[in-house]
Short mmCIF file of C-alpha atoms and ligand atoms in Angstrom, two decimals:
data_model
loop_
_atom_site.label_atom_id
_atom_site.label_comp_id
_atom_site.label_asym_id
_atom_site.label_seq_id
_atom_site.Cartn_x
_atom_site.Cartn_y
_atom_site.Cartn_z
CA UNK M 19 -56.59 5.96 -79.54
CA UNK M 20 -59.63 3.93 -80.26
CA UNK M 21 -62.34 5.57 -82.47
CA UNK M 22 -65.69 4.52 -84.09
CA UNK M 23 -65.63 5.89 -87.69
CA UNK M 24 -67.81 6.47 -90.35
CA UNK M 25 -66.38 6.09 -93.65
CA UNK M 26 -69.75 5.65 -95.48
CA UNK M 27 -73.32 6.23 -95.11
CA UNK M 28 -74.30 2.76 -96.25
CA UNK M 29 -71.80 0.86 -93.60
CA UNK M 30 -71.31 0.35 -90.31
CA UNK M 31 -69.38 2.10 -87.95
CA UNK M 32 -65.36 1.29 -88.27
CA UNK M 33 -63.49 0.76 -85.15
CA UNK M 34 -59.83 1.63 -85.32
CA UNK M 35 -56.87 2.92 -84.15
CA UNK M 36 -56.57 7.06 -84.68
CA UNK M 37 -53.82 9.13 -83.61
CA UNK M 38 -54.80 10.93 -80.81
CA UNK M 39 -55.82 14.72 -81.95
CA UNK M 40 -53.91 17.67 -80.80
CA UNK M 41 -55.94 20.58 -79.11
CA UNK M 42 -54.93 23.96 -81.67
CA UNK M 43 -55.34 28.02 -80.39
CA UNK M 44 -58.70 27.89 -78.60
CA UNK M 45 -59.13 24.27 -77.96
CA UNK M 46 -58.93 21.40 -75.42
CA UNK M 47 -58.29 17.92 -75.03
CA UNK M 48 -60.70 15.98 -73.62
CA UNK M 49 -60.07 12.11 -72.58
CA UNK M 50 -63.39 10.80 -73.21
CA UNK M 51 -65.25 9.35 -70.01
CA UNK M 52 -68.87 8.66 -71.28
CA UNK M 53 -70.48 9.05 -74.51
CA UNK M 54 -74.37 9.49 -75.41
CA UNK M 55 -75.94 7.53 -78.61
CA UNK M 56 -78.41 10.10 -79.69
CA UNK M 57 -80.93 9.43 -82.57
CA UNK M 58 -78.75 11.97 -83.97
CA UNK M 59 -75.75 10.02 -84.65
CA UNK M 60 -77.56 7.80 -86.40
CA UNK M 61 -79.12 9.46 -88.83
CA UNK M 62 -75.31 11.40 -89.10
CA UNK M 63 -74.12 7.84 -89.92
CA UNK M 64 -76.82 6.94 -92.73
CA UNK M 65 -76.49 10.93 -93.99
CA UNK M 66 -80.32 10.98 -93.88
CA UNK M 67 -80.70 14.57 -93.60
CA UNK M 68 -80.18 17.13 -96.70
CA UNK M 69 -77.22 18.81 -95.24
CA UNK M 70 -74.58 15.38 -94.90
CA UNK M 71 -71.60 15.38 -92.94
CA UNK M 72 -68.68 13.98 -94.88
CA UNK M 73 -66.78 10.63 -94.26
CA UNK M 74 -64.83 9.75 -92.61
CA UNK M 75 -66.20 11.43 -89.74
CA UNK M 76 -66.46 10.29 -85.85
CA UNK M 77 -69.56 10.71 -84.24
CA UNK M 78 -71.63 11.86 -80.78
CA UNK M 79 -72.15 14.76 -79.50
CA UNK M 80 -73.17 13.68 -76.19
CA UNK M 81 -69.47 13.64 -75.13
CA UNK M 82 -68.35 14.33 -71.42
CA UNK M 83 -64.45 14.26 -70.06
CA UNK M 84 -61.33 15.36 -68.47
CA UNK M 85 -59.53 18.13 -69.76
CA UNK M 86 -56.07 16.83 -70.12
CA UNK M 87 -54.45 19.36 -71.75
CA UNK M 88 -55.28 23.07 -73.13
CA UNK M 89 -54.21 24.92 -76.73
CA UNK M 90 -52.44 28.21 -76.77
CA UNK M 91 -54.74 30.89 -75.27
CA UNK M 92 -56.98 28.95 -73.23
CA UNK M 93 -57.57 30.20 -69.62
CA UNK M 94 -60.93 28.21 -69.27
CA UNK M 95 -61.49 25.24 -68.52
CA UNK M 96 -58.25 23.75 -66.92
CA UNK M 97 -56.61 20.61 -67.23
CA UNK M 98 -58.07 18.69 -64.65
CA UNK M 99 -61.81 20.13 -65.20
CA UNK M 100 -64.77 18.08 -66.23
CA UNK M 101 -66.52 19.08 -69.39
CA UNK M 102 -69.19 18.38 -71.94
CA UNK M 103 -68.91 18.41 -76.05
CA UNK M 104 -72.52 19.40 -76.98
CA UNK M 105 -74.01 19.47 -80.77
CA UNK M 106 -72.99 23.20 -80.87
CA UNK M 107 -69.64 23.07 -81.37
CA UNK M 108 -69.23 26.57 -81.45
CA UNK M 109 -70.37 29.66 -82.98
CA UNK M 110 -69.27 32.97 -84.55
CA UNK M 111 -70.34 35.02 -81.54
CA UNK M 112 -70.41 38.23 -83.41
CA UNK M 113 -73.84 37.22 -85.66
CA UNK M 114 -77.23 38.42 -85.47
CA UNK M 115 -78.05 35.36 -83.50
CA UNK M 116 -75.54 35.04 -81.59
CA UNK M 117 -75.22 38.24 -79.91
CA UNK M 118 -79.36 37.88 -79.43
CA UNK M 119 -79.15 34.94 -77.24
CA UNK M 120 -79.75 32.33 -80.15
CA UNK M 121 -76.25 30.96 -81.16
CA UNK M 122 -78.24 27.89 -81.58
CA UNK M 123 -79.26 29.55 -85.22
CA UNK M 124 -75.67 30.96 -85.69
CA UNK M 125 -75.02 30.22 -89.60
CA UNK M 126 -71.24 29.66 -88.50
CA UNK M 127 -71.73 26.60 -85.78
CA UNK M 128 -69.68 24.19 -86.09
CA UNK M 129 -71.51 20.56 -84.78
CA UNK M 130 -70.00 17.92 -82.72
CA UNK M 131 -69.90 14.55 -84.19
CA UNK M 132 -70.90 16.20 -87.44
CA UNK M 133 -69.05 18.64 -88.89
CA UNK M 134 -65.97 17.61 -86.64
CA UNK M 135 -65.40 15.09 -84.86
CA UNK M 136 -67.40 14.32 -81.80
CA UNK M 137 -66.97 12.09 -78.86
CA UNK M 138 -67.21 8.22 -79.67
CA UNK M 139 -63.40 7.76 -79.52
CA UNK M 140 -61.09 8.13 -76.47
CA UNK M 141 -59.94 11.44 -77.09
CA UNK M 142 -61.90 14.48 -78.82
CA UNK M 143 -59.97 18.14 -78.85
CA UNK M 144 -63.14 21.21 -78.39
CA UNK M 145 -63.52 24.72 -78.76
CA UNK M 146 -62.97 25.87 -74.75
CA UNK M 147 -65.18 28.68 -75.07
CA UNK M 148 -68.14 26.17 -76.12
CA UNK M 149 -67.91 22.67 -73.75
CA UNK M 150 -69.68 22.98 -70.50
CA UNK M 151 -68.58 22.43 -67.04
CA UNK M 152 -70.38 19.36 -65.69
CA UNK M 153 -71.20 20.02 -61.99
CA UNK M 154 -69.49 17.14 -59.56
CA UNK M 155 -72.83 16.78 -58.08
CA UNK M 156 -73.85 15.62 -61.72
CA UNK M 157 -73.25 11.86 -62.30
CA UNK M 158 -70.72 11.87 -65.69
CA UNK M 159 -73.08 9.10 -67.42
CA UNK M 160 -76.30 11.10 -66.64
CA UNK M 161 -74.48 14.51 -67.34
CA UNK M 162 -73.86 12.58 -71.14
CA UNK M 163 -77.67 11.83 -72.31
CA UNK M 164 -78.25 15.85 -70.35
CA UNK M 165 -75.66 17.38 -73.15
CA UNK M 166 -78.28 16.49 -75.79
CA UNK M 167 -81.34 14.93 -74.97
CA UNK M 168 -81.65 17.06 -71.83
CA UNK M 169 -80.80 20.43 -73.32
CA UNK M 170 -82.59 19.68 -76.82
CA UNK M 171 -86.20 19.10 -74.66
CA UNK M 172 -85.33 21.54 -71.85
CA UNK M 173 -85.49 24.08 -74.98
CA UNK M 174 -88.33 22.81 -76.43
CA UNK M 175 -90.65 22.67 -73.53
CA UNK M 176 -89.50 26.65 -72.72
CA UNK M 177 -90.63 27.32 -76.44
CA UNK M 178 -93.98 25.72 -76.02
CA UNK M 179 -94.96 27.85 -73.32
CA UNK M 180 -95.97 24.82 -71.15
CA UNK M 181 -97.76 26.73 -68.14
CA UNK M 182 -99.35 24.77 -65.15
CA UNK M 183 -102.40 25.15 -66.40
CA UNK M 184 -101.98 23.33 -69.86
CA UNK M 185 -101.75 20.27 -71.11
CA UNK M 186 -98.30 19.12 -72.80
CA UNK M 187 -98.48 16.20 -74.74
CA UNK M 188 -94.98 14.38 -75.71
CA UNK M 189 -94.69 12.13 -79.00
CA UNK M 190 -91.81 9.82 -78.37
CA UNK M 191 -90.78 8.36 -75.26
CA UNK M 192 -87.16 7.64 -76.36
CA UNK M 193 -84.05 9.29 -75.21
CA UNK M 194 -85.30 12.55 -75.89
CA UNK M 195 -89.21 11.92 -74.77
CA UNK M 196 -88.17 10.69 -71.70
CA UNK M 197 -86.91 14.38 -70.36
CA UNK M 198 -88.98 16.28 -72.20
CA UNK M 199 -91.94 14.55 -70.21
CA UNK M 200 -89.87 15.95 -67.18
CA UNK M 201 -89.57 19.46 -68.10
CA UNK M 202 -93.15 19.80 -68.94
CA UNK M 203 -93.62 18.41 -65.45
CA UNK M 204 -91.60 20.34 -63.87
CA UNK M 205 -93.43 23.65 -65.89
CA UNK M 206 -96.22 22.43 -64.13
CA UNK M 207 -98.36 21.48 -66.71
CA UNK M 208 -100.32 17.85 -66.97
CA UNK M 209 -98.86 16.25 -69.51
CA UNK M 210 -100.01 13.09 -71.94
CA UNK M 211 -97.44 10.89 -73.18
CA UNK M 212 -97.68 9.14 -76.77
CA UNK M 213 -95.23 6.11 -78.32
CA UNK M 214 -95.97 3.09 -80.20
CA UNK M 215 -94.19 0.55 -77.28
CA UNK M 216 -96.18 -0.40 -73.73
CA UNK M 217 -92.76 -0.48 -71.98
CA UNK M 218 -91.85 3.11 -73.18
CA UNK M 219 -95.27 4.25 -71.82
CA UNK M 220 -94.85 2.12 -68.54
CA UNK M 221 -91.44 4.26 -68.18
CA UNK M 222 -93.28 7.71 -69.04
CA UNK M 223 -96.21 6.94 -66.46
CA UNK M 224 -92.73 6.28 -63.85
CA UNK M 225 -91.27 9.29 -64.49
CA UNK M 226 -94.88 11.39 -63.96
CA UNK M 227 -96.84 10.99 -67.21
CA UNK M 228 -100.43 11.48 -66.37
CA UNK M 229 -102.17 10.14 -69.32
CA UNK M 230 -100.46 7.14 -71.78
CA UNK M 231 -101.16 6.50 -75.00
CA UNK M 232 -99.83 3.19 -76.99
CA UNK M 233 -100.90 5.03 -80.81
CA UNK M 234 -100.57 1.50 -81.94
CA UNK M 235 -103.74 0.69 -80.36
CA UNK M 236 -105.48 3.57 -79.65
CA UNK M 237 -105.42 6.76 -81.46
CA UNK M 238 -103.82 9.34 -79.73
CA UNK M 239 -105.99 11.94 -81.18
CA UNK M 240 -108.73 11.33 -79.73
CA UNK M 241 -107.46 10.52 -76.94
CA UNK M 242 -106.07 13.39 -76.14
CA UNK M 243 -108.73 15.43 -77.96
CA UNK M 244 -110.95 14.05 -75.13
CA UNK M 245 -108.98 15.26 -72.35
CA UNK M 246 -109.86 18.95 -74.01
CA UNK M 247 -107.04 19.39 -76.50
CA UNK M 248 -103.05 20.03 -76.04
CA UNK M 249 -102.24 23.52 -75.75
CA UNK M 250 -98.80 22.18 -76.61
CA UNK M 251 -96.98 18.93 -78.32
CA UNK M 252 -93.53 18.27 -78.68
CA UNK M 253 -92.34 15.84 -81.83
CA UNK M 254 -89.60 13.81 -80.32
CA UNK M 255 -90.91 10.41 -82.26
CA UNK M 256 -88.83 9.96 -85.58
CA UNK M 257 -91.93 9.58 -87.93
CA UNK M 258 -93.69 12.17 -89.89
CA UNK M 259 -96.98 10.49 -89.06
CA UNK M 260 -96.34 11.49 -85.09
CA UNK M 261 -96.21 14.84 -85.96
CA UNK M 262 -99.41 14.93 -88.02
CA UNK M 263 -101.10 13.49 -85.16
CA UNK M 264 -99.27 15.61 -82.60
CA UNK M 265 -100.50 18.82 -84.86
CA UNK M 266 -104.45 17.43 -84.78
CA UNK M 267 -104.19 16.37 -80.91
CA UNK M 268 -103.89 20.57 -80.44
CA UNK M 269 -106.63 22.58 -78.89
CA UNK M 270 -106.98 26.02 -80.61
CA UNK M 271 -104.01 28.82 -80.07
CA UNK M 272 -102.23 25.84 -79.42
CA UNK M 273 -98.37 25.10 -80.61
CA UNK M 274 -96.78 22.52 -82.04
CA UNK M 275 -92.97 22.00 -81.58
CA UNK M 276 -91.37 19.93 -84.27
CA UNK M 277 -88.12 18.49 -82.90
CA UNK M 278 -86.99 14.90 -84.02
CA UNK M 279 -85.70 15.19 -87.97
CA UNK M 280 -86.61 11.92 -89.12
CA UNK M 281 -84.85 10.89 -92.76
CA UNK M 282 -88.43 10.80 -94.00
CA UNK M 283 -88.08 15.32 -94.44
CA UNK M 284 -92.21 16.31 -95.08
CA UNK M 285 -95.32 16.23 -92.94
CA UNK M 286 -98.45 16.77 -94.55
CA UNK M 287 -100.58 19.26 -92.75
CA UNK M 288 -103.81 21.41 -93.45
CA UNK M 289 -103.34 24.89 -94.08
CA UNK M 290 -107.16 25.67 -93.00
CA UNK M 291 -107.45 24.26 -89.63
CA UNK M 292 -104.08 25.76 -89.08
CA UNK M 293 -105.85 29.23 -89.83
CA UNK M 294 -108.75 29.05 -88.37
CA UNK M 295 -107.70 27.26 -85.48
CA UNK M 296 -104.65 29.59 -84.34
CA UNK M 297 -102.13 27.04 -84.79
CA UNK M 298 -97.97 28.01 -84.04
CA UNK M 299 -95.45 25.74 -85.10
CA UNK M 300 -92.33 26.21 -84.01
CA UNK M 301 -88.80 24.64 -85.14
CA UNK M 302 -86.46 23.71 -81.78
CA UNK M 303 -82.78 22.88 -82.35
CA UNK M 304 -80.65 21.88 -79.22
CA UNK M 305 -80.17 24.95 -76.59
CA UNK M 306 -77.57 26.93 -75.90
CA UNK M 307 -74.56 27.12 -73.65
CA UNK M 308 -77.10 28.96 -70.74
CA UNK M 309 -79.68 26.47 -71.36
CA UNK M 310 -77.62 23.50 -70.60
CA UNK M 311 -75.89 25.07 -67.55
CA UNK M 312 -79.90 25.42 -66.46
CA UNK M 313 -80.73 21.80 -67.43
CA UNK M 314 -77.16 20.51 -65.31
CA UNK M 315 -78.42 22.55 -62.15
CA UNK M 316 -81.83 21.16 -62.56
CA UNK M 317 -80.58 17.92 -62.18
CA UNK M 318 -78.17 18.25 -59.46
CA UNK M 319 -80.87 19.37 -57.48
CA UNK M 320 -82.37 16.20 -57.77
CA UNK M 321 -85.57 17.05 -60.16
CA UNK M 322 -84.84 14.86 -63.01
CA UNK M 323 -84.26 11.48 -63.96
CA UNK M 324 -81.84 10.34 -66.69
CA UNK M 325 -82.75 6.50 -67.61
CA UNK M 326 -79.73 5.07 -69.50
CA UNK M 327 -78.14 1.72 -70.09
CA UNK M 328 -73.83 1.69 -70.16
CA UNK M 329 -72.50 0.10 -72.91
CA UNK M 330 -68.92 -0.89 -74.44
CA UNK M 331 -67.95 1.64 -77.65
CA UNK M 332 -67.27 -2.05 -79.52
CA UNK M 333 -71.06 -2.44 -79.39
CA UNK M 334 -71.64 0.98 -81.29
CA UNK M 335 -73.08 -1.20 -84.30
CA UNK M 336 -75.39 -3.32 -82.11
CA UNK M 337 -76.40 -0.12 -80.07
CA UNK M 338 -77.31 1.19 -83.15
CA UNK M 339 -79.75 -1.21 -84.44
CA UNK M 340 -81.36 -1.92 -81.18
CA UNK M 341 -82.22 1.93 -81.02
CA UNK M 342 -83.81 1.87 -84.62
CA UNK M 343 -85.82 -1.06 -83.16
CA UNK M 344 -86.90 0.70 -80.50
CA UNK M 345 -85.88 -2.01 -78.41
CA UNK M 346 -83.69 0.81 -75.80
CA UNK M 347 -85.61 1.38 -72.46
CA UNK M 348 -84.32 5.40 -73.18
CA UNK M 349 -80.74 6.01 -73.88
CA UNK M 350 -77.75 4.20 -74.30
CA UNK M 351 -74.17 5.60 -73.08
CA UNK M 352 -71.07 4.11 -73.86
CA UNK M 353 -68.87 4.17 -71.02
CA UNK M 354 -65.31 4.48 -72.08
CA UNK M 355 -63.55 4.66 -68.23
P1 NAD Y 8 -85.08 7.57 -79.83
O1 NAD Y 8 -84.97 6.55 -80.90
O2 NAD Y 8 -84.44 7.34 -78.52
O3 NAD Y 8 -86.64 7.88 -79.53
C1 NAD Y 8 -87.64 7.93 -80.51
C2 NAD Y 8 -88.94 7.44 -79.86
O4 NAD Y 8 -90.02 7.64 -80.79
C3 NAD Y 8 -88.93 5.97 -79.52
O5 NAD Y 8 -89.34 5.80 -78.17
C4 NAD Y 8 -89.94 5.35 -80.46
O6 NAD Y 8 -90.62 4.24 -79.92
C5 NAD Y 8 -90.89 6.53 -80.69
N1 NAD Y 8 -91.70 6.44 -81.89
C6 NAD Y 8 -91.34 5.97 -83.12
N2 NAD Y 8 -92.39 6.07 -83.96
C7 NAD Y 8 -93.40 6.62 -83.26
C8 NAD Y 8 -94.74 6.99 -83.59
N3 NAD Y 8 -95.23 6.80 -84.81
N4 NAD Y 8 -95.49 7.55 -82.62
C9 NAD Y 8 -95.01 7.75 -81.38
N5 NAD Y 8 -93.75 7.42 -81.03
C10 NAD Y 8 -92.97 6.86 -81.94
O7 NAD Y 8 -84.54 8.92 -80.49
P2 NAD Y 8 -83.99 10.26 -79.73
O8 NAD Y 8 -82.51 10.12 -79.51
O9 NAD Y 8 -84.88 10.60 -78.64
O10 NAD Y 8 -84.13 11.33 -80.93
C11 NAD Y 8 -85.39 11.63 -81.47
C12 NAD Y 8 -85.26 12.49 -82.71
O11 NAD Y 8 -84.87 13.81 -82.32
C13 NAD Y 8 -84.22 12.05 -83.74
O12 NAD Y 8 -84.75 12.24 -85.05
C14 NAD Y 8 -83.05 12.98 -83.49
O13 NAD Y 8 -82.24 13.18 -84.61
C15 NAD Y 8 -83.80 14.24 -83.13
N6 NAD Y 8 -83.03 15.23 -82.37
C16 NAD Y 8 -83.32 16.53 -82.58
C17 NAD Y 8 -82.67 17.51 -81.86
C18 NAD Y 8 -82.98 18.96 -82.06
O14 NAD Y 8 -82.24 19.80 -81.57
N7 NAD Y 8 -84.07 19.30 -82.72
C19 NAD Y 8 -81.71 17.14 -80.90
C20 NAD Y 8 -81.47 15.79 -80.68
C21 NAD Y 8 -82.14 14.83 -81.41
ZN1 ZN Y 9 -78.47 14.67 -80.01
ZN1 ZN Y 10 -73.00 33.56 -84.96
#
């Protein structure tokens, strides 16, 4: 089968022939029909974060497919079923967090297109217990940048508490920006977008933005200080200077949701106004299996919009440096069919 492989951190993506994998006790095999580029994969690629994944390694983990065949002991899903391969792998199920409704924190996951390999390739076996049934109603490319981006902001915005009443703002109008500015919508809350591209905020102002901000040219904290404060802002922008802002565009009690891990690992913010203001910050990593079955229903209902562009897998080293450019409308989803 044809794979994209990283075999180090300072090259570009290998495309080769791999045997196709064989799904063990527990697991499927899933013949790859689309696959997400998240920001993820390509910081997995350039191990910019402190825990590394090690070479050679396949990435994504914005996988969706048909189950075409199933390991010993696996009664669900069925060969013929259509499923997604999300970041969380799987989980212990017995820990702390687990059994508390946050197997997102389980010290035991295993991660897609991390620690195993994830879905840019034309085959990628699963845990059963932990891909997700993608409704029909839910379009396989859109169901793709949903398994990540969807899931990652759905949780977020929950966590921030985003009430009608408030005002969200969003750093980052990119793959993941461009549904969290949904879900805060769709909270009911007015919500202020923030990137450093025109287009990006023309697209955020299409999918319901009320207020735009290029932080380029204008600075978004004052900004957004003059429409009273942000009782919440989510970090989606991969820049530790986003979040500083983000934390200083707050109103007091507010929270501050840190989500995008850019390589660049420290913000620098004041411990007094975070006192005496009220400030929460909060760390949000993906969702879990329940979240994403919410975030698939909320879209086959018609109440979100997933903005992608289809690509070849052969282009997964181009893709990649037109997202670091910033030069991708939202997402990018190779289309392997
Ligand atoms: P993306 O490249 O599609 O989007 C990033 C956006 O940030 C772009 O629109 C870019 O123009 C904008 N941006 C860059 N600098 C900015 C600045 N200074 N101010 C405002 N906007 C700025 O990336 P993505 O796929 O949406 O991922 C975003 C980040 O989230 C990545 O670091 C990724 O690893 C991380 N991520 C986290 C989780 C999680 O669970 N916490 C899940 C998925 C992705
Ligand atoms: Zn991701
Ligand atoms: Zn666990």
């Amino acid at each position: 089968m044809k794979a994209a492989v990283v075999h180090d951190f300072t090259k570009s993506l290998n495309l080769e022939d791999r045997p196709k994998p064989q799904p063990g006790a527990g697991e499927v095999l899933v013949k790859v029909e689309t696959a997400g580029l998240c920001h993820t994969d390509i910081h997995a690629a350039h191990g910019d974060w402190p825990v590394k994944p090690t070479p050679p390694f396949v990435p994504g983990h914005e996988g969706v497919g048909i189950v075409e065949q199933v390991g010993p002991g696996v009664t669900a899903p069925q060969v013929g079923d259509r499923v997604a391969m999300p970041w969380l792998g799987s989980a212990c199920g017995t820990c702390e967090f687990c059994v508390d409704g946050w197997e997102t924190l389980c010290e035991k996951q295993v991660n897609t297109g991390y620690s195993i390999d994830g879905s840019y390739a034309e085959y990628a076996v699963a845990n059963a217990a932990y891909v997700a049934l993608v409704p029909d109603a839910v379009d396989p490319l859109d169901a793709a940048v949903l398994t990540c981006a969807g899931v990652t902001t759905y949780k977020a915005v929950k966590l921030s508490g985003a009430r009608p009443s408030q005002l969200v703002a969003v750093f980052g109008i990119g793959g993941l920006g461009h549904l969290a500015l949904q879900y805060a919508k769709i909270s009911g809350a007015t919500v202020v977008a923030v990137d450093i591209s025109d287009e990006k905020l023309e697209l955020a102002r299409e999918l319901g933005a009320d207020h735009a901000v290029n932080a380029l040219t204008e600075d978004p904290i004052a900004a957004i200080q003059a429409l009273g404060g942000a009782h919440s802002a989510i970090s989606v922008a991969v820049a530790p200077k986003a979040f500083e802002q983000a934390f200083s565009s707050l109103r007091r009690g507010g929270t501050l949701v840190f989500v995008a891990l850019p390589a660049d690992n420290f913000v620098s913010l004041p411990i007094f106004e975070t006192v005496l203001r009220g400030i929460k910050i909060l760390g949000s990593i993906v969702g879990t299996r329940k979240d994403l079955a919410e975030v698939y229903a909320i879209h086959a209902q018609g109440r979100t919009r997933v903005i992608r562009e289809t690509r070849k897998l052969d282009e997964v080293n181009e893709c990649f440096e037109e997202v670091e450019k910033g030069q991708v409308k939202a997402r990018i989803v190779f289309d392997l069919r």
